[in-house]
Coordinates of C-alpha atoms in Angstrom, one line a residue:
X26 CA -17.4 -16.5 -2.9
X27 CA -17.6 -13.4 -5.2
X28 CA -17.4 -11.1 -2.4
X29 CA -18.1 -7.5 -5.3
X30 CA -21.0 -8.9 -6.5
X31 CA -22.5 -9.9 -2.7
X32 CA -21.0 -6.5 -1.8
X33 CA -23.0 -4.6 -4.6
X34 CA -26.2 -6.0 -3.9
X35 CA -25.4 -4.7 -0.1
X36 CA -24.3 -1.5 -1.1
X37 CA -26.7 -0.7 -3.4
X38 CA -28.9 -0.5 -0.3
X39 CA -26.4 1.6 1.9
X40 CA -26.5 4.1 -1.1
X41 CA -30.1 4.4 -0.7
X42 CA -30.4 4.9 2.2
X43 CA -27.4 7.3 2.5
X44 CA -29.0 9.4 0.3
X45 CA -32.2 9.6 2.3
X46 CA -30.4 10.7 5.0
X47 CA -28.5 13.4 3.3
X48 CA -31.3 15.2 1.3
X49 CA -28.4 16.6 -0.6
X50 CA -24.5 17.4 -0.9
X51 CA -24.3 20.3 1.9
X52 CA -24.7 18.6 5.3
X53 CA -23.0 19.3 8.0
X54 CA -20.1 17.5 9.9
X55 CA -22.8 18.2 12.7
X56 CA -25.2 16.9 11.0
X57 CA -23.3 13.3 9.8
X58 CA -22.1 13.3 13.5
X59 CA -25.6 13.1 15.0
X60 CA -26.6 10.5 12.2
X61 CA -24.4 8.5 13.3
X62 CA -24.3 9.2 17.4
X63 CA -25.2 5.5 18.0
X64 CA -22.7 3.8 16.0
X65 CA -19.8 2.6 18.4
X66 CA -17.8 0.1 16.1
X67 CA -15.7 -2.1 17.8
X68 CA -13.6 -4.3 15.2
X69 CA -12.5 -1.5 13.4
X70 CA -10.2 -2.0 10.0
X71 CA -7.9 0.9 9.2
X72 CA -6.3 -0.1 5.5
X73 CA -3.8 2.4 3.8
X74 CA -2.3 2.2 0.6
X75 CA 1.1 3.8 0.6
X76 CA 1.6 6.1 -1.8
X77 CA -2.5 5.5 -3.2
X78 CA -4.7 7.9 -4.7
X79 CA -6.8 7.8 -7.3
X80 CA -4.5 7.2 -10.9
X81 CA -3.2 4.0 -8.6
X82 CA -6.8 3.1 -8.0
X83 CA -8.0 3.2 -11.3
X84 CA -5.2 2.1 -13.0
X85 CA -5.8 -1.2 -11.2
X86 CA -10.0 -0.8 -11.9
X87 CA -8.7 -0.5 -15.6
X88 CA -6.1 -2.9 -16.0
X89 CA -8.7 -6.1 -15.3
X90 CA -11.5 -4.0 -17.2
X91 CA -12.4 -4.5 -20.7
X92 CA -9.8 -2.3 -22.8
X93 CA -11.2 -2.8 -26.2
X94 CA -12.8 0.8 -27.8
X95 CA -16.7 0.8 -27.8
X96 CA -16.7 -1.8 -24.8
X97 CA -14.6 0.0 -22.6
X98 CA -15.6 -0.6 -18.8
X99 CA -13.3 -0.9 -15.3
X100 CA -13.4 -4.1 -13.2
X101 CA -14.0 -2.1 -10.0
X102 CA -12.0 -2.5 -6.9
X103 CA -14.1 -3.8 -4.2
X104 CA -13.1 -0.8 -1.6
X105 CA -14.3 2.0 -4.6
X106 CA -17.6 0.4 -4.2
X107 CA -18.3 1.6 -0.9
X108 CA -20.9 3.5 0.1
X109 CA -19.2 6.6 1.6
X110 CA -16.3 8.2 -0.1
X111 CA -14.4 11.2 1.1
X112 CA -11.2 13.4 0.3
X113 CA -8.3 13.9 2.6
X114 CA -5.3 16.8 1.6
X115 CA -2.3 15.2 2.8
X116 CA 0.0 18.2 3.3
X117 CA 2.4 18.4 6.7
X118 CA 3.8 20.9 8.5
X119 CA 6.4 21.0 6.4
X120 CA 5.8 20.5 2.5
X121 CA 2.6 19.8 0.4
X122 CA 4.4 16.8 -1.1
X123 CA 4.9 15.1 2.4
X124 CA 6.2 11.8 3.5
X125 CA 4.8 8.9 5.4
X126 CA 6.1 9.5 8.9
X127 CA 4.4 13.1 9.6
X128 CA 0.9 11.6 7.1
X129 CA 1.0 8.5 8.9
X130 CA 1.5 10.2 11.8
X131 CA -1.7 12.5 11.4
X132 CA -3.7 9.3 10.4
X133 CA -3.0 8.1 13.7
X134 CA -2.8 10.7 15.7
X135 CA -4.6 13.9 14.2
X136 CA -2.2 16.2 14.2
X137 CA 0.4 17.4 12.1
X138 CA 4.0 17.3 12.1
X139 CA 7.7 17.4 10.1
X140 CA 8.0 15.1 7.2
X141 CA 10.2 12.5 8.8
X142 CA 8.9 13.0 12.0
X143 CA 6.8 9.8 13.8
X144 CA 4.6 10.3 16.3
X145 CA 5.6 13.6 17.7
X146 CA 4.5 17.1 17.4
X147 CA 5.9 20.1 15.4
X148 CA 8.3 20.7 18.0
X149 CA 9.7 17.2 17.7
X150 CA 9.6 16.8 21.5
X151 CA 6.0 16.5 22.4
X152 CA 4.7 12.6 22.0
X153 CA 1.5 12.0 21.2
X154 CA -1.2 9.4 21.4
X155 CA -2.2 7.5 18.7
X156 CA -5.9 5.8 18.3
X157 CA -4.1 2.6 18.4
X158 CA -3.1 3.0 22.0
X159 CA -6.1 5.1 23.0
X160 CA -8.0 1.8 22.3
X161 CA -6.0 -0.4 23.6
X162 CA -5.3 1.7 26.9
X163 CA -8.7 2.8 27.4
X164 CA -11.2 0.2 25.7
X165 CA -9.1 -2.7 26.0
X166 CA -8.9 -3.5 22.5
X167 CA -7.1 -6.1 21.0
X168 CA -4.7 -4.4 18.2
X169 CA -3.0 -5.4 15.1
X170 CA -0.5 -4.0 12.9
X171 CA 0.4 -5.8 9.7
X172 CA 2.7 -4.4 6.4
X173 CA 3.8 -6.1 3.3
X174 CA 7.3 -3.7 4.0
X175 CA 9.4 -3.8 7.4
X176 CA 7.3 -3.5 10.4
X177 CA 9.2 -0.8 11.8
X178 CA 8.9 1.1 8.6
X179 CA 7.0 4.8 9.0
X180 CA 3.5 4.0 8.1
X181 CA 3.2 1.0 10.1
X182 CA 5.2 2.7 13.1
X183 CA 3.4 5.7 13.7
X184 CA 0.4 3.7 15.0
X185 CA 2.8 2.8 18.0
X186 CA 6.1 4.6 18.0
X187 CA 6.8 8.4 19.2
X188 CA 10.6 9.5 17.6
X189 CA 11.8 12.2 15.9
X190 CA 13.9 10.5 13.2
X191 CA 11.9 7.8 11.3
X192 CA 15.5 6.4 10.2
X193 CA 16.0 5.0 13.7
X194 CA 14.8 1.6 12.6
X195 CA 16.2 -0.1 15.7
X196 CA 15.0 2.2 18.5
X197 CA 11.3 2.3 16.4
X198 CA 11.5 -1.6 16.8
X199 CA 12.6 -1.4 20.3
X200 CA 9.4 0.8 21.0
X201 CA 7.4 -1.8 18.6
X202 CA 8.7 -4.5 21.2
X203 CA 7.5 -2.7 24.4
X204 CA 3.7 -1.4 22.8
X205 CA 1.9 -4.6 23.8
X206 CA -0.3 -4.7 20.6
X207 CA -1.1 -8.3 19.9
X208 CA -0.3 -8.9 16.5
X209 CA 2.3 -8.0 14.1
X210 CA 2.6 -9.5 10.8
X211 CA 3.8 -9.0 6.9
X212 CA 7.6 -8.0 7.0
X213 CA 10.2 -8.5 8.8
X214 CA 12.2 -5.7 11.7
X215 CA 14.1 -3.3 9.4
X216 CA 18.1 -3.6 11.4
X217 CA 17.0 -5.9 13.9
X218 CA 20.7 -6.0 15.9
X219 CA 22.1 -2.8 14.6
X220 CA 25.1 -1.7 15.6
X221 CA 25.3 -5.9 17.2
X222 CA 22.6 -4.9 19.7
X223 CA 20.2 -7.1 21.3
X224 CA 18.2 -8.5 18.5
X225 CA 14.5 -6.8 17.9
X226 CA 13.4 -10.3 17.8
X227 CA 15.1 -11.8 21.2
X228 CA 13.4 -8.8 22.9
X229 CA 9.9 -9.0 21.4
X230 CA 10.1 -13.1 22.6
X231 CA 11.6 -11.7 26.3
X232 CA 8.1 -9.5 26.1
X233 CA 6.2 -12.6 25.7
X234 CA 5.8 -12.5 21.5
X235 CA 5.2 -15.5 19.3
X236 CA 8.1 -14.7 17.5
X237 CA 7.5 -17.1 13.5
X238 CA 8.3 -17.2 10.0
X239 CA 7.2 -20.3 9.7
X240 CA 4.6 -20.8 7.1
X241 CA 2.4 -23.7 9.1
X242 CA 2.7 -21.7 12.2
X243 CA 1.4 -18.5 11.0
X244 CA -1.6 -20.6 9.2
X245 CA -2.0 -22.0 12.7
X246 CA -2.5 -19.4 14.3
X247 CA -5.9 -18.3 16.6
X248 CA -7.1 -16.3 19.3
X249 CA -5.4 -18.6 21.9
X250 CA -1.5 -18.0 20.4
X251 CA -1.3 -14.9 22.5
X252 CA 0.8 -12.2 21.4
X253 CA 2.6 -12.8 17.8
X254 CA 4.8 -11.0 15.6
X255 CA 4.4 -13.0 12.2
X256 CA 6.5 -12.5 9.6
X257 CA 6.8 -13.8 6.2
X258 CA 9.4 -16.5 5.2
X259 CA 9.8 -15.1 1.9
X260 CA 11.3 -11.7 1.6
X261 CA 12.5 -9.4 -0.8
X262 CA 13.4 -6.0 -1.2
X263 CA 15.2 -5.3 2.2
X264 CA 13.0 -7.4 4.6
X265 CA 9.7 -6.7 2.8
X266 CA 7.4 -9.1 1.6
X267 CA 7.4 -9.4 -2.2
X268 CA 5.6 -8.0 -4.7
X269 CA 2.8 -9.6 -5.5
X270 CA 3.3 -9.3 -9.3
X271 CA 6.1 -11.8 -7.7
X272 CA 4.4 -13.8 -5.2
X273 CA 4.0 -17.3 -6.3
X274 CA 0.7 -19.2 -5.1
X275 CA 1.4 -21.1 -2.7
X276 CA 3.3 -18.1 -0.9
X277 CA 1.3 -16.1 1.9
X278 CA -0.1 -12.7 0.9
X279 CA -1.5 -9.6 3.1
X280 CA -5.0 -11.1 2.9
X281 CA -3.5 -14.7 4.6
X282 CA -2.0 -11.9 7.4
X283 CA -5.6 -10.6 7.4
X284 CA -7.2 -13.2 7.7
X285 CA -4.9 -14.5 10.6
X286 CA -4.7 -10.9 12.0
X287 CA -8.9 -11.8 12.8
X288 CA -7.9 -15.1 14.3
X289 CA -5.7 -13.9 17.1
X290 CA -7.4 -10.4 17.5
X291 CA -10.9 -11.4 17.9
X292 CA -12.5 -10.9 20.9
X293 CA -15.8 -9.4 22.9
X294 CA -14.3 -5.9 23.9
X295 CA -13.3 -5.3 20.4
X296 CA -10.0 -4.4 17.9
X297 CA -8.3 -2.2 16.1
X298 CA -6.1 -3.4 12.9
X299 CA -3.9 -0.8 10.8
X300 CA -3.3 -2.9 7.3
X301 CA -0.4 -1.6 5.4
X302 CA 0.3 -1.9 1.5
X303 CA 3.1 -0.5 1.5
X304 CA 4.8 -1.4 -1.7
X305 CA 2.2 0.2 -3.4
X306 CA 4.3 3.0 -2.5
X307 CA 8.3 1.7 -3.8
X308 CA 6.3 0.8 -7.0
X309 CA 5.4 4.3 -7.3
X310 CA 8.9 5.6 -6.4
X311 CA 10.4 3.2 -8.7
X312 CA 7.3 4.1 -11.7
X313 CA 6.4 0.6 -12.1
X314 CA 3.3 0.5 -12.8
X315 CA 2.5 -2.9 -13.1
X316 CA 4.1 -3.8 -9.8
X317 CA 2.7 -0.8 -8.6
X318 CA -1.4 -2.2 -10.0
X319 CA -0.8 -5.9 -8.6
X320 CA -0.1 -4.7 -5.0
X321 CA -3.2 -2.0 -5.0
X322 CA -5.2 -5.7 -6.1
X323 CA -3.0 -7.1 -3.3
X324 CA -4.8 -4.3 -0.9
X325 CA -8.2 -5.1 -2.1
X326 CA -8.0 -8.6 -2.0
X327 CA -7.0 -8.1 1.9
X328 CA -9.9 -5.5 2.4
X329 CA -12.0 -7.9 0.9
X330 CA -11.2 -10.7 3.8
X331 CA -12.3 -7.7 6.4
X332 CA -15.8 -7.5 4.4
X333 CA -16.9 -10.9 4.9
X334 CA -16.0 -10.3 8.7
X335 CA -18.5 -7.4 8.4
X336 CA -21.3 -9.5 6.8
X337 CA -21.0 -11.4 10.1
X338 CA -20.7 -8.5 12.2
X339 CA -23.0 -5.4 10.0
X340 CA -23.8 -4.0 13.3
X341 CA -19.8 -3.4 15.1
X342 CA -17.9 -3.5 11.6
X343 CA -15.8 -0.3 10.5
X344 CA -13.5 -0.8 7.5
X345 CA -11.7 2.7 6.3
X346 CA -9.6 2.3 3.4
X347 CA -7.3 5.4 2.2
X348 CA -4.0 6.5 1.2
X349 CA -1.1 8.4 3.1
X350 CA -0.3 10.3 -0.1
X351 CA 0.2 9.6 -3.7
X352 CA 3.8 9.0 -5.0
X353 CA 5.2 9.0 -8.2
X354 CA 2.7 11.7 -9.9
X355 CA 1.1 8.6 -11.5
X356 CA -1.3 9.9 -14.7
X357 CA -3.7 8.1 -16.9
X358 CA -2.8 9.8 -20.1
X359 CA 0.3 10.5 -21.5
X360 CA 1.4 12.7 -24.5
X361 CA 2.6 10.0 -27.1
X362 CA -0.7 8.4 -26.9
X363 CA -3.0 11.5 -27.2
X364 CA -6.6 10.0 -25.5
X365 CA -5.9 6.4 -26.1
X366 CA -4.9 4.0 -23.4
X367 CA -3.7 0.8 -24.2
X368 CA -3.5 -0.9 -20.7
X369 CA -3.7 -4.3 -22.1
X370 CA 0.3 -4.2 -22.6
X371 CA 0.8 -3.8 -19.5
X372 CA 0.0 -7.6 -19.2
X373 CA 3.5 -8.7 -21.4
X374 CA 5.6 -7.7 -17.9
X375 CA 6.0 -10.7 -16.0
X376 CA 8.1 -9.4 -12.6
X377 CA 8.5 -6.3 -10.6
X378 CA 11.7 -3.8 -11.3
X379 CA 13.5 -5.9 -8.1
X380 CA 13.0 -9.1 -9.9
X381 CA 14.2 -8.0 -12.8
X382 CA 17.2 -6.3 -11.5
X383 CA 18.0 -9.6 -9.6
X384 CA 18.5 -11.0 -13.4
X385 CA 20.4 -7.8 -14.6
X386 CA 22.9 -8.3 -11.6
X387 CA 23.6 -12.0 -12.2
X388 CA 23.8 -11.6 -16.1
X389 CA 25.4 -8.0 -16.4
X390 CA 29.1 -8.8 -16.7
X391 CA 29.0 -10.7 -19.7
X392 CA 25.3 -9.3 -20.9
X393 CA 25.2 -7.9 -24.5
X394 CA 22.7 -5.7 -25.9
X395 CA 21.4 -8.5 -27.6
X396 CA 21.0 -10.6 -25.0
X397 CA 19.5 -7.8 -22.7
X398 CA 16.5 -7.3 -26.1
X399 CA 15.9 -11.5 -25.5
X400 CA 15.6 -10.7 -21.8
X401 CA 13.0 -7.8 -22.3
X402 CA 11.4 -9.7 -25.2
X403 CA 10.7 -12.3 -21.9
X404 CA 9.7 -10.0 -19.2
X405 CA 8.2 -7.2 -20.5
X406 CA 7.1 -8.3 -24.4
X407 CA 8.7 -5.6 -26.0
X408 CA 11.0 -6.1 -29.2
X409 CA 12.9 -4.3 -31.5
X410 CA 12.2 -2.7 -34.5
X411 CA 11.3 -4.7 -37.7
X412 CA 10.9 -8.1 -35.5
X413 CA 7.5 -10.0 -35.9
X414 CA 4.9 -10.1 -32.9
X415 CA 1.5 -10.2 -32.5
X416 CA 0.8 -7.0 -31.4
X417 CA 2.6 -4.0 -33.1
X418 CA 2.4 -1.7 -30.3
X419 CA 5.1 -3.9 -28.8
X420 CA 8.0 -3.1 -31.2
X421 CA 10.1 -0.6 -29.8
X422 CA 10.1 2.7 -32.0
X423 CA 13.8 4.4 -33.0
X424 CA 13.3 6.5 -30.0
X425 CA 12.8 3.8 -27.3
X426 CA 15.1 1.7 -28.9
X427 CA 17.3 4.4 -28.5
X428 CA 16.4 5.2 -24.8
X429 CA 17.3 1.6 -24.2
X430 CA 20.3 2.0 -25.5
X431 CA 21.5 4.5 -23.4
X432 CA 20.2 3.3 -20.0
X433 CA 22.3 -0.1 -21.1
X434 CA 25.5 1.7 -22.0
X435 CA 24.8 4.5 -18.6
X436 CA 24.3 0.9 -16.6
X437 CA 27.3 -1.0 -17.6
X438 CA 29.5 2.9 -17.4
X439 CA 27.4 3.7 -13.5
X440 CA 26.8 6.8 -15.6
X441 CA 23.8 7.6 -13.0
X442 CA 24.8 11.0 -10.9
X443 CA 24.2 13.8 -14.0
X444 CA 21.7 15.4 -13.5
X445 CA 19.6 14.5 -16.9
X446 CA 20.5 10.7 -15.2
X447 CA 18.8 12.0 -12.6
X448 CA 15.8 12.8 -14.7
X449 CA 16.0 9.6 -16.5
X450 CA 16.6 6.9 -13.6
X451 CA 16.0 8.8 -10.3
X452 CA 18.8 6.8 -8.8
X453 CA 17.3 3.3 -10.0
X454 CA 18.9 0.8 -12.6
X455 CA 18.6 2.6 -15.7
X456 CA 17.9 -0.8 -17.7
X457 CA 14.8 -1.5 -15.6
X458 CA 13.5 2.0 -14.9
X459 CA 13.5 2.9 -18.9
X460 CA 11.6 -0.5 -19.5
X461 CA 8.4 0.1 -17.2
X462 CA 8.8 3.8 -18.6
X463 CA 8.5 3.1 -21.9
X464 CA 5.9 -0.2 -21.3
X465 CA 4.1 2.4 -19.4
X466 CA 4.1 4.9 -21.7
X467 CA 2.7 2.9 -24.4
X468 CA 0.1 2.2 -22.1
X469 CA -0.7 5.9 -21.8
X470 CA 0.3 5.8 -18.2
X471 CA 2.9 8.6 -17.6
X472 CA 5.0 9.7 -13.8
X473 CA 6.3 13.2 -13.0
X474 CA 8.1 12.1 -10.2
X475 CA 10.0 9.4 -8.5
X476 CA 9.1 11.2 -5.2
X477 CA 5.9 11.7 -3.4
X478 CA 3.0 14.3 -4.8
X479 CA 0.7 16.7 -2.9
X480 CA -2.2 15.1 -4.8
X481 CA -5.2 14.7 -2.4
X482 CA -6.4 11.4 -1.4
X483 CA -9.7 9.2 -1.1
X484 CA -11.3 7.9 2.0
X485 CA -13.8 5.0 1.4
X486 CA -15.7 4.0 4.1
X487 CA -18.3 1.3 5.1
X488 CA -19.6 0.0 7.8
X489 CA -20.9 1.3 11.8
X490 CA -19.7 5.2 11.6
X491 CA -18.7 4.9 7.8
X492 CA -21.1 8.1 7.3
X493 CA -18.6 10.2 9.3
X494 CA -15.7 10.2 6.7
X495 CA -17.8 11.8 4.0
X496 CA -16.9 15.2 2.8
X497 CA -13.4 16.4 2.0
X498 CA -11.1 17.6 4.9
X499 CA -7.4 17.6 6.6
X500 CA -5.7 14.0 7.0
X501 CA -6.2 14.5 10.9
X502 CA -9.4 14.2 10.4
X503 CA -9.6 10.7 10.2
X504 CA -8.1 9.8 13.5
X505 CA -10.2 12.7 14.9
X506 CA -13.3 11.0 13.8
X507 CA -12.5 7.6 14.4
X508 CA -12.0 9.0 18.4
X509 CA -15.1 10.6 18.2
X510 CA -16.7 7.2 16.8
X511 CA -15.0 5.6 19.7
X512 CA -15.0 7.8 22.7
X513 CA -11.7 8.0 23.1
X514 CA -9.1 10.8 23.7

């Protein structure tokens, strides 16, 4: 089933009659709240891209789209076609270029709060309560959480866990273990048995979990297997699920998670289910772009698995799709290529930076320079100069050649503390991190940063109370309005 085209038909309806409605751009939040005083969703779908704003967004819309000048045209994600779109400014108590503890934490709690912080307020003592366990306390909902990184990473954790540190992986599972949500799934527990403690996975089965990797059990899975923490059996990346640039076929993805997340969850009284794509985010970090555009499709695809569960349920159906905060200063445009873009080379990279550095590790002992040029030539389609290929803009110019050089030489030396190493690497392999720079840059895709930006972020919405999340406004605005939506506090 093409689920944009069925979903453009549909929308194209929504966005007439939105429009109706709003007689304009100046309503009030009174106003959108009284429009949409009888909506009272009850399977409600919270996605958030880690590190997502718009450049991620679009650099996925173009990368499918037509590239070729006069017939330019983006493939549009399925999310950026709904009807309601708002802005969120992601800025904590702390910085405007904040992390995902204290942004997650505001997207699940409405309030803000230190950049590492989970859960807890400004004064790092005072728990809160996060929609998640409103809804399941009070409305006895049914609630998911599911990640393609560790489960008891920040983004996924501030929907249940209240601590002051978001390091304390163990104690964040420990409180994961004792939340009663129903469902857990994507990555594994981040230090299960630190420290040789109790394993995070002994205790979730003692608290009556369905404790499985295993790839037939998870596909089995339905609203009789009770309480489940599933977890993929193919990791990578310290306990995350892979990249989907990676992901072979027959390998579970978020939307298999997604799609079994709606199996155990449903039910009459309702649920709640906080989808993370989280390596959306380490792509960003790590200014791959391509890795970085495959799991923002990854996202989509999931969100896409929730929409056809709306079409059956139009009336009860919220989906909310956003970011925590953009990372990496991605930009469309970059100096060396003036107003072109040539996204179509982004295609010649065949694995994420990790994959890639998995093959720099076995091979770097006895690598060459020349055998490292046959290795790029493979993954990423780039060549050196005066070597024959079918598109040009693949030969490496003096200047990249000679940028490759370096990061070679600075990777075999572990020349990677100055700071113009720094500047170059940001404390990744310089072999793989000049690669998808200069790939990138051909592209006319540039970074700023290898940290996280104070870029604001979208909010697309669709569905029972979708109409609420238009406008632009503060992060804890969204779990504000999704307890209005659900009469909780």
């Amino acid at each position: 089933m093409n689920f944009r085209r069925k979903t453009s038909v549909l929308l194209a309806v929504l966005l007439i009659a939105a429009s109706l409605f709003a007689q304009g751009a100046n309503e009030t939040r009174s106003a959108v709240a009284a429009y949409t005083s009888d909506a009272k969703p009850k399977y409600i779908f919270m996605f958030i891209g880690d590190g997502m704003s718009s450049p991620q967004t679009n650099a996925a819309q173009i990368l499918n789209g037509n590239n070729e000048s006069g017939l330019v045209e983006l493939d549009k994600l399925t999310f950026t076609q709904f009807p309601v779109v708002g802005l969120q400014y992601t800025q904590d108590s702390t910085s405007f270029c904040p992390d995902s503890a204290s942004t997650a934490t505001a997207l699940s709690s409405g309030f803000k709060t230190h950049s590492g912080v989970i859960g807890m307020g400004v004064d790092k003592l005072t728990a809160g309560t996060t929609i998640a366990e409103m809804l399941k306390i009070q409305k006895d909902f049914k609630i998911g959480i599911v990640s393609t990184v560790t489960i008891n990473h920040a983004t996924p954790a501030a929907y249940y866990a209240h601590i002051a540190n978001r390091n304390d992986y163990y104690e964040i599972g420990l409180q994961m273990a004792e939340s009663g949500f129903d469902y857990f799934a994507g990555g594994s527990v981040n230090k299960a048995e630190d420290g040789g403690r109790e394993s995070i996975y002994s205790i979730l089965e003692k608290n009556g979990y369905l404790v499985t990797n295993d790839k037939d059990e998870i596909l089995s899975l339905n609203g009789r297997s009770g309480k489940v923490y599933a977890y993929s059996p193919v990791l990578q990346d310290d306990g995350a699920m892979k990249y989907a640039i990676d992901t072979k076929e027959d390998e579970l993805q978020l939307k298999d998670f997604v799609k079994k997340g709606i199996d155990v969850l449903y039910n009459d009284n309702g649920f709640f289910m906080m989808v993370e794509g989280g390596k959306i985010d380490w792509a960003g970090h790590a200014n791959d772009a391509v890795a970085n555009i495959y799991d923002t499709i990854a996202l989509d695809e999931a969100v896409e698995v929730a929409l056809e569960f709306a079409f059956d349920h139009p009336d009860e159906t919220l989906i909310i799709v956003t970011g925590d905060h953009e990372t990496g200063g991605m930009t469309i445009g970059y100096a060396a290529t003036g107003y072109n873009t040539a996204f179509q080379l982004l295609k010649n990279q065949k694995c994420s930076y990790v994959a890639f550095d998995e093959m720099l590790d076995e091979k770097m002992d006895s690598l060459s320079f020349d055998g490292l040029l046959e290795l790029v030539r493979e993954n990423f389609g780039l060549v050196a100069p005066g070597m024959d290929v079918d598109d040009e803009l693949m030969v490496l110019n003096d200047y990249e050649y000679g940028r490759l050089e370096k990061a070679f030489e600075d990777a075999k030396n572990g020349t990677t503390d100055g700071y113009e190493e720094s500047l170059l690497y940001g404390g990744y392999n310089p072999v793989s991190i000049t690669l998808t720079h200069i790939l990138n840059n051909k592209a006319g895709i540039g970074w700023t940063s290898y940290a996280h930006t104070g870029l604001p972020v979208p909010v697309y919405a669709f569905g029972a109370g979708a109409e609420l999340f238009a406008g632009s406004y503060d992060n804890t605005e969204v779990a504000l309005r999704l307890m209005e939506l659900t009469d909780v506090q």
